[in-house]
């Protein structure tokens, strides 16, 4: 966890871009795992819609990584596997569990992006606007998950708490490592 004032502003912004790039990479992989299992079923199109938006988010942060010379997280290979596994496992549990995964992840990301926009100063207004735009789309994904009966998943609360805790750990380590 980062405490206010423990890194310089530039280093802090680099951390934000690093973790957001990692998160969008992971998000894309979660949907890839879900599509591998459920892509030909009735939820296929909605999963592909969300994955397409994650691809735009990822491309944006990939460009920022290059433009600002931010070191990407060393954990991308881990998020490649873990994101896909989370998506595929929840999808194998059923359509509702896949949607519960989306709701949990997007709630964690909403919290994360909101904290970033609150922390960013006026000199980073453009980055802040980008994050705010993406946050709105993550909330749409959460709402899609809720509309597709995520909360009717057996063990919803436990599953949701488990996934959110994992997201928070992933966020904390991807800022630095
Ligand atoms: Fe995203
Ligand atoms: Fe998302």
Short mmCIF file of C-alpha atoms and ligand atoms in Angstrom, two decimals, residues 27 31 54 57 106 137-138 141, ligand 2:
data_model
loop_
_atom_site.label_atom_id
_atom_site.label_comp_id
_atom_site.label_asym_id
_atom_site.label_seq_id
_atom_site.Cartn_x
_atom_site.Cartn_y
_atom_site.Cartn_z
CA UNK A 27 -9.04 -7.83 -17.26
CA UNK A 31 -12.62 -12.18 -20.36
CA UNK A 54 -10.84 -3.82 -21.96
CA UNK A 57 -8.26 0.38 -21.92
CA UNK A 106 -15.14 -4.22 -11.49
CA UNK A 137 -17.08 1.66 -18.42
CA UNK A 138 -16.00 -0.65 -15.58
CA UNK A 141 -19.50 -3.97 -16.79
FE1 LIG B 2 -13.81 -3.84 -16.99
#
